[in-house]
Amino acid sequence: TPVPTFDLVIAGASGDLALRKLFPALAHRVAEGVIPRDSRVIGLVRSHDPGDGLMRTVEARLQEEGLSRAQAEAFMPHLEFVRTDVTNPESMTALNERLGPPDRVRAFYLATPPQLFAPASRALAGAGLLDGEARLILEKPLGKDLASAKAINEAVAEVLPERRTYRIDHYLGKETVQNLLVLRFANTLFERSWSQRDIDHVQITVAETVGLEKRADYYDGVGALRDMVQNHVLQLLCLFAIEPPNTLDADAVRDEKVRVLRALRPIHGADVLQRTVRGQYVRGSSNGQAVPGYAEELGRASGTETFAALRCDLDTWRWAGVPIYLRTGKRMGARYSEIAVTFKSVPHSIFGGDRRDGLAPNRLVIRLQPNDGVQMHLMMKVPGSGRLQLVPRTLDLRYDTAFNERTPDAYERLLTDVIRGDQTLFMRRDEVETAWGFVDPIIGGWRDYYATPHRYPAGTAGPSQAVGLIERDGRSWSEPE
Ligand code: BG6
């Protein structure tokens, strides 16, 4: 579908997200010739004087993010900055004057802290800027609990219908995440065994090597559960577990995802002690370099978790008895995100009485990053005419060798989807709220049962208690290969 001419207004345009992700994503789209020539990106800055300095910063950042000089230069004519306080109705006049004719697609991206979502959407609406078919894009986090998320959603709903509200979870824009639906619903092979009949358990890991990254103001008091599990990790769980939607239509997919979230068995009260583990990194090493602990980076002691592991259960016919273990953390040993599906062992081994134990169960690993791809672990016979020997071997499909195309960044896809008006990869209000409804009681349980985070040295796989969480069920975490 072609991208129509647009005005994309970005509030928070001198922030990290805009510089690191949004402008590079748009510049890649310009380089690919997807963006119509007179489309404009209007960055709103609150305090700086949006002079040439900021333009030069953007141009330099584009090159740091891998665009060539010519590509960076080609993007710059699309960009302009306006000094505007997006929460102040009076400063909207300046913005209004910069916008092109109302017949082009207008989208307003609030790449700002969530406290600004309600006042900014009111101010935009008050100036008539959300009239017609204008779209509003909300960056995560959408609140910090169910109550604040509802308050934001209410305020937005007062000025804009749901079909023009785009809530970002950038994991949904990742190629491999979209490929999950293709893998499941374009291949009969997997879908037929995608249930408790054949699957023993599932592990979803999003491990990062970065630490606090100067984001103390945001991160401390939020923590891994709210920052990663409530959104990205639960979205992966949803796409893994959904029933087949009847089309790829936005609401067909999102209806099914909400059903998964509703089927999550609640974790509350003392359950947290059995089914969750919190961790916080202490001094250790990352990529061979000594790094400080979280509290040292922060400059004070903190009860915020930088690691969370959970055992989840879905109370449905399809998934009864199939635990889904979730794990995410900062400053872990390696950066990798994957969904690892372990199938049940064969019911009977023909290879000798107690040889069943020697048969590793099949595993399907959907790797999101790095080295995106799909791996299938199978049992094979070792070649040779001697004693029959079986070993596990891997069918390995890597995106970078299977395709010549460049893998676009998540925001490239998401931004053009907004302009095209496709909501499939954005979170609907009920999804966000149901996910908070699952997460809030866990946080309450942590508080009521004094579940302070267990320490883990930076550069490791998290606290040993997380190993206990899965080993208690007779299973173990899969490590990156
Ligand atoms: C963000 C979180 O949503 O996702 C960050 O706020 C995290 O804490 C980031 O580092 C991870 O994204 P990616 O695409 O690098 O896996």
Coordinates of C-alpha atoms in Angstrom, one line a residue, residues 351 355 381-390:
F351 CA 15.8 -47.5 20.7
R355 CA 16.9 -44.9 26.0
K381 CA 21.5 -40.7 13.9
V382 CA 25.3 -40.4 14.0
P383 CA 26.5 -41.7 10.6
G384 CA 28.4 -45.0 10.8
S385 CA 27.8 -48.7 10.8
G386 CA 28.6 -49.4 14.4
R387 CA 26.3 -49.2 17.4
L388 CA 23.2 -47.0 16.7
Q389 CA 23.9 -43.6 18.2
L390 CA 21.5 -40.7 18.5

